[in-house]
Amino acid sequence: MDDDQVLFRPDAWYRASRGPRYEQLYRHLAAAIGAGELPPETQLPPERELALIADVSRVTVRKAVSQLVEDGVLEQRRGAGTFVRPARAKIEQSLSSLLSFTDYMRQRGKTSSSRILRRGLFLPNPDEQIALGLSAGERVARVERLRFADDTPLALEWSSLPTDVLPDPEAVETSLYDVLRAAGTAPTRAVQRITAVNLTGADARLLMLAEGAAVLRIDRTAYVPSGRPIEFTRGLYRSDIYDFIAELRLDA
């Protein structure tokens, strides 16, 4: 069977109740490009042909392709067609420096932004109780955000802090650490645990990736100079455009 038939036919990408067809096709194409199934300089089938193979309207194809063009993944060349662009350079972050997402993007000359998914005061879950030393009856300030770099969804972050450190979660818009620095409560060190996980449906849709795509999960507990833990953040980071770098030295 022709490769295009296999890659683009409906049973390869469409699932009922998992969002609009154009969004599912968009995520499927993005995942195929990220996985190397559509290498750089690959030409996509013409819009009419792709619509027939995928069993969708040309409008659906156009919306999915236009979003990938806007993301910088595809390139439309006048009179030639639509091609996969060369892979973008990955963002590399050192594991030896305690920087917030916003601070790091500033250093890289990128514009960071956030979409607040939820924030408020809640009863702590077991992970928050252990990391922050809270009792089950105490409240925890929680901020859940979708983080962007130059309008590309890059990470999902769930940040939790004791209420005396962050009494008003509504104060957090883009940078949590800007708020903590202004209050004189910013952490000075942190411990991070990194694992590889596969995205579930809801998280995949937010990050514009295929369900089951591999991402990096980082659990960070941050401390003030007294040794008190004041922040627990769990984040999911797109491994296709984000690398964490560690420098190792030989002890003398």
PDB file of N, CA and C in Angstrom, residues 34-85:
ATOM      1  N   GLY A  34       7.629  15.048  13.750  1.00  0.00           N
ATOM      2  CA  GLY A  34       8.536  14.927  14.887  1.00  0.00           C
ATOM      3  C   GLY A  34       9.192  13.563  14.984  1.00  0.00           C
ATOM      4  N   ALA A  35       8.461  12.518  14.579  1.00  0.00           N
ATOM      5  CA  ALA A  35       8.993  11.153  14.654  1.00  0.00           C
ATOM      6  C   ALA A  35       9.843  10.782  13.443  1.00  0.00           C
ATOM      7  N   GLY A  36       9.940  11.676  12.459  1.00  0.00           N
ATOM      8  CA  GLY A  36      10.742  11.396  11.270  1.00  0.00           C
ATOM      9  C   GLY A  36      10.027  10.608  10.199  1.00  0.00           C
ATOM     10  N   GLU A  37       8.719  10.356  10.378  1.00  0.00           N
ATOM     11  CA  GLU A  37       7.963   9.657   9.330  1.00  0.00           C
ATOM     12  C   GLU A  37       7.793  10.536   8.093  1.00  0.00           C
ATOM     13  N   LEU A  38       7.832  11.845   8.325  1.00  0.00           N
ATOM     14  CA  LEU A  38       7.829  12.813   7.228  1.00  0.00           C
ATOM     15  C   LEU A  38       9.107  13.645   7.376  1.00  0.00           C
ATOM     16  N   PRO A  39      10.204  13.198   6.780  1.00  0.00           N
ATOM     17  CA  PRO A  39      11.493  13.878   6.962  1.00  0.00           C
ATOM     18  C   PRO A  39      11.501  15.271   6.332  1.00  0.00           C
ATOM     19  N   PRO A  40      12.489  16.103   6.694  1.00  0.00           N
ATOM     20  CA  PRO A  40      12.626  17.419   6.074  1.00  0.00           C
ATOM     21  C   PRO A  40      12.665  17.315   4.546  1.00  0.00           C
ATOM     22  N   GLU A  41      12.026  18.274   3.902  1.00  0.00           N
ATOM     23  CA  GLU A  41      11.926  18.380   2.445  1.00  0.00           C
ATOM     24  C   GLU A  41      10.926  17.396   1.833  1.00  0.00           C
ATOM     25  N   THR A  42      10.224  16.609   2.671  1.00  0.00           N
ATOM     26  CA  THR A  42       9.147  15.772   2.144  1.00  0.00           C
ATOM     27  C   THR A  42       8.004  16.659   1.659  1.00  0.00           C
ATOM     28  N   GLN A  43       7.480  16.354   0.491  1.00  0.00           N
ATOM     29  CA  GLN A  43       6.349  17.113  -0.033  1.00  0.00           C
ATOM     30  C   GLN A  43       5.047  16.420   0.336  1.00  0.00           C
ATOM     31  N   LEU A  44       4.110  17.175   0.913  1.00  0.00           N
ATOM     32  CA  LEU A  44       2.805  16.611   1.213  1.00  0.00           C
ATOM     33  C   LEU A  44       1.997  16.447  -0.065  1.00  0.00           C
ATOM     34  N   PRO A  45       1.059  15.503  -0.083  1.00  0.00           N
ATOM     35  CA  PRO A  45       0.175  15.400  -1.243  1.00  0.00           C
ATOM     36  C   PRO A  45      -0.584  16.712  -1.432  1.00  0.00           C
ATOM     37  N   PRO A  46      -1.003  17.033  -2.644  1.00  0.00           N
ATOM     38  CA  PRO A  46      -1.827  18.227  -2.865  1.00  0.00           C
ATOM     39  C   PRO A  46      -3.069  18.191  -1.988  1.00  0.00           C
ATOM     40  N   GLU A  47      -3.610  19.360  -1.706  1.00  0.00           N
ATOM     41  CA  GLU A  47      -4.742  19.490  -0.788  1.00  0.00           C
ATOM     42  C   GLU A  47      -5.911  18.592  -1.172  1.00  0.00           C
ATOM     43  N   ARG A  48      -6.264  18.590  -2.455  1.00  0.00           N
ATOM     44  CA  ARG A  48      -7.392  17.770  -2.894  1.00  0.00           C
ATOM     45  C   ARG A  48      -7.122  16.286  -2.657  1.00  0.00           C
ATOM     46  N   GLU A  49      -5.901  15.839  -2.984  1.00  0.00           N
ATOM     47  CA  GLU A  49      -5.545  14.428  -2.819  1.00  0.00           C
ATOM     48  C   GLU A  49      -5.512  14.046  -1.349  1.00  0.00           C
ATOM     49  N   LEU A  50      -4.932  14.917  -0.520  1.00  0.00           N
ATOM     50  CA  LEU A  50      -4.857  14.627   0.911  1.00  0.00           C
ATOM     51  C   LEU A  50      -6.252  14.546   1.526  1.00  0.00           C
ATOM     52  N   ALA A  51      -7.153  15.399   1.089  1.00  0.00           N
ATOM     53  CA  ALA A  51      -8.525  15.363   1.587  1.00  0.00           C
ATOM     54  C   ALA A  51      -9.210  14.047   1.231  1.00  0.00           C
ATOM     55  N   LEU A  52      -8.955  13.545   0.015  1.00  0.00           N
ATOM     56  CA  LEU A  52      -9.553  12.279  -0.405  1.00  0.00           C
ATOM     57  C   LEU A  52      -8.997  11.114   0.419  1.00  0.00           C
ATOM     58  N   ILE A  53      -7.689  11.101   0.622  1.00  0.00           N
ATOM     59  CA  ILE A  53      -7.069  10.006   1.384  1.00  0.00           C
ATOM     60  C   ILE A  53      -7.560  10.013   2.832  1.00  0.00           C
ATOM     61  N   ALA A  54      -7.604  11.224   3.433  1.00  0.00           N
ATOM     62  CA  ALA A  54      -7.975  11.344   4.845  1.00  0.00           C
ATOM     63  C   ALA A  54      -9.485  11.307   5.057  1.00  0.00           C
ATOM     64  N   ASP A  55     -10.248  11.365   3.965  1.00  0.00           N
ATOM     65  CA  ASP A  55     -11.705  11.334   4.021  1.00  0.00           C
ATOM     66  C   ASP A  55     -12.254  12.510   4.830  1.00  0.00           C
ATOM     67  N   VAL A  56     -11.734  13.714   4.507  1.00  0.00           N
ATOM     68  CA  VAL A  56     -12.199  14.941   5.138  1.00  0.00           C
ATOM     69  C   VAL A  56     -12.381  16.000   4.050  1.00  0.00           C
ATOM     70  N   SER A  57     -12.916  17.131   4.434  1.00  0.00           N
ATOM     71  CA  SER A  57     -13.076  18.220   3.476  1.00  0.00           C
ATOM     72  C   SER A  57     -11.737  18.920   3.240  1.00  0.00           C
ATOM     73  N   ARG A  58     -11.660  19.642   2.147  1.00  0.00           N
ATOM     74  CA  ARG A  58     -10.454  20.409   1.864  1.00  0.00           C
ATOM     75  C   ARG A  58     -10.267  21.522   2.898  1.00  0.00           C
ATOM     76  N   VAL A  59     -11.370  22.013   3.441  1.00  0.00           N
ATOM     77  CA  VAL A  59     -11.267  23.043   4.484  1.00  0.00           C
ATOM     78  C   VAL A  59     -10.553  22.482   5.716  1.00  0.00           C
ATOM     79  N   THR A  60     -10.877  21.235   6.078  1.00  0.00           N
ATOM     80  CA  THR A  60     -10.220  20.594   7.223  1.00  0.00           C
ATOM     81  C   THR A  60      -8.725  20.463   6.983  1.00  0.00           C
ATOM     82  N   VAL A  61      -8.354  19.999   5.800  1.00  0.00           N
ATOM     83  CA  VAL A  61      -6.932  19.882   5.453  1.00  0.00           C
ATOM     84  C   VAL A  61      -6.270  21.256   5.497  1.00  0.00           C
ATOM     85  N   ARG A  62      -6.935  22.250   4.932  1.00  0.00           N
ATOM     86  CA  ARG A  62      -6.354  23.593   4.864  1.00  0.00           C
ATOM     87  C   ARG A  62      -6.091  24.152   6.258  1.00  0.00           C
ATOM     88  N   LYS A  63      -7.049  23.933   7.194  1.00  0.00           N
ATOM     89  CA  LYS A  63      -6.870  24.450   8.554  1.00  0.00           C
ATOM     90  C   LYS A  63      -5.708  23.771   9.265  1.00  0.00           C
ATOM     91  N   ALA A  64      -5.591  22.445   9.112  1.00  0.00           N
ATOM     92  CA  ALA A  64      -4.499  21.719   9.761  1.00  0.00           C
ATOM     93  C   ALA A  64      -3.153  22.133   9.186  1.00  0.00           C
ATOM     94  N   VAL A  65      -3.061  22.227   7.870  1.00  0.00           N
ATOM     95  CA  VAL A  65      -1.805  22.591   7.219  1.00  0.00           C
ATOM     96  C   VAL A  65      -1.438  24.035   7.538  1.00  0.00           C
ATOM     97  N   SER A  66      -2.416  24.928   7.547  1.00  0.00           N
ATOM     98  CA  SER A  66      -2.141  26.337   7.841  1.00  0.00           C
ATOM     99  C   SER A  66      -1.564  26.508   9.238  1.00  0.00           C
ATOM    100  N   GLN A  67      -2.072  25.728  10.210  1.00  0.00           N
ATOM    101  CA  GLN A  67      -1.552  25.817  11.561  1.00  0.00           C
ATOM    102  C   GLN A  67      -0.102  25.338  11.621  1.00  0.00           C
ATOM    103  N   LEU A  68       0.221  24.290  10.875  1.00  0.00           N
ATOM    104  CA  LEU A  68       1.599  23.794  10.846  1.00  0.00           C
ATOM    105  C   LEU A  68       2.525  24.773  10.134  1.00  0.00           C
ATOM    106  N   VAL A  69       2.014  25.471   9.151  1.00  0.00           N
ATOM    107  CA  VAL A  69       2.802  26.522   8.499  1.00  0.00           C
ATOM    108  C   VAL A  69       3.067  27.648   9.490  1.00  0.00           C
ATOM    109  N   GLU A  70       2.034  28.016  10.238  1.00  0.00           N
ATOM    110  CA  GLU A  70       2.185  29.067  11.245  1.00  0.00           C
ATOM    111  C   GLU A  70       3.167  28.655  12.328  1.00  0.00           C
ATOM    112  N   ASP A  71       3.192  27.374  12.673  1.00  0.00           N
ATOM    113  CA  ASP A  71       4.130  26.861  13.674  1.00  0.00           C
ATOM    114  C   ASP A  71       5.553  26.790  13.142  1.00  0.00           C
ATOM    115  N   GLY A  72       5.732  26.945  11.829  1.00  0.00           N
ATOM    116  CA  GLY A  72       7.057  26.850  11.250  1.00  0.00           C
ATOM    117  C   GLY A  72       7.499  25.441  10.936  1.00  0.00           C
ATOM    118  N   VAL A  73       6.543  24.492  10.937  1.00  0.00           N
ATOM    119  CA  VAL A  73       6.861  23.090  10.672  1.00  0.00           C
ATOM    120  C   VAL A  73       6.774  22.774   9.186  1.00  0.00           C
ATOM    121  N   LEU A  74       5.799  23.376   8.516  1.00  0.00           N
ATOM    122  CA  LEU A  74       5.630  23.203   7.076  1.00  0.00           C
ATOM    123  C   LEU A  74       5.907  24.528   6.360  1.00  0.00           C
ATOM    124  N   GLU A  75       6.241  24.415   5.092  1.00  0.00           N
ATOM    125  CA  GLU A  75       6.500  25.593   4.261  1.00  0.00           C
ATOM    126  C   GLU A  75       5.760  25.436   2.942  1.00  0.00           C
ATOM    127  N   GLN A  76       4.994  26.454   2.578  1.00  0.00           N
ATOM    128  CA  GLN A  76       4.286  26.441   1.298  1.00  0.00           C
ATOM    129  C   GLN A  76       5.079  27.247   0.281  1.00  0.00           C
ATOM    130  N   ARG A  77       5.488  26.559  -0.796  1.00  0.00           N
ATOM    131  CA  ARG A  77       6.306  27.190  -1.829  1.00  0.00           C
ATOM    132  C   ARG A  77       5.440  27.436  -3.063  1.00  0.00           C
ATOM    133  N   ARG A  78       5.401  28.675  -3.462  1.00  0.00           N
ATOM    134  CA  ARG A  78       4.543  29.066  -4.577  1.00  0.00           C
ATOM    135  C   ARG A  78       4.855  28.245  -5.827  1.00  0.00           C
ATOM    136  N   GLY A  79       3.835  27.617  -6.371  1.00  0.00           N
ATOM    137  CA  GLY A  79       3.979  26.848  -7.599  1.00  0.00           C
ATOM    138  C   GLY A  79       4.608  25.486  -7.420  1.00  0.00           C
ATOM    139  N   ALA A  80       5.003  25.138  -6.174  1.00  0.00           N
ATOM    140  CA  ALA A  80       5.671  23.853  -5.948  1.00  0.00           C
ATOM    141  C   ALA A  80       4.878  22.946  -5.012  1.00  0.00           C
ATOM    142  N   GLY A  81       4.303  23.512  -3.945  1.00  0.00           N
ATOM    143  CA  GLY A  81       3.549  22.691  -3.008  1.00  0.00           C
ATOM    144  C   GLY A  81       3.943  22.959  -1.572  1.00  0.00           C
ATOM    145  N   THR A  82       3.581  22.026  -0.693  1.00  0.00           N
ATOM    146  CA  THR A  82       3.828  22.155   0.742  1.00  0.00           C
ATOM    147  C   THR A  82       4.893  21.144   1.159  1.00  0.00           C
ATOM    148  N   PHE A  83       5.913  21.629   1.855  1.00  0.00           N
ATOM    149  CA  PHE A  83       7.063  20.804   2.215  1.00  0.00           C
ATOM    150  C   PHE A  83       7.335  20.872   3.722  1.00  0.00           C
ATOM    151  N   VAL A  84       7.919  19.783   4.243  1.00  0.00           N
ATOM    152  CA  VAL A  84       8.355  19.748   5.636  1.00  0.00           C
ATOM    153  C   VAL A  84       9.630  20.565   5.762  1.00  0.00           C
ATOM    154  N   ARG A  85       9.625  21.503   6.690  1.00  0.00           N
ATOM    155  CA  ARG A  85      10.806  22.339   6.888  1.00  0.00           C
ATOM    156  C   ARG A  85      11.847  21.579   7.701  1.00  0.00           C
TER     157      ARG A  85
END
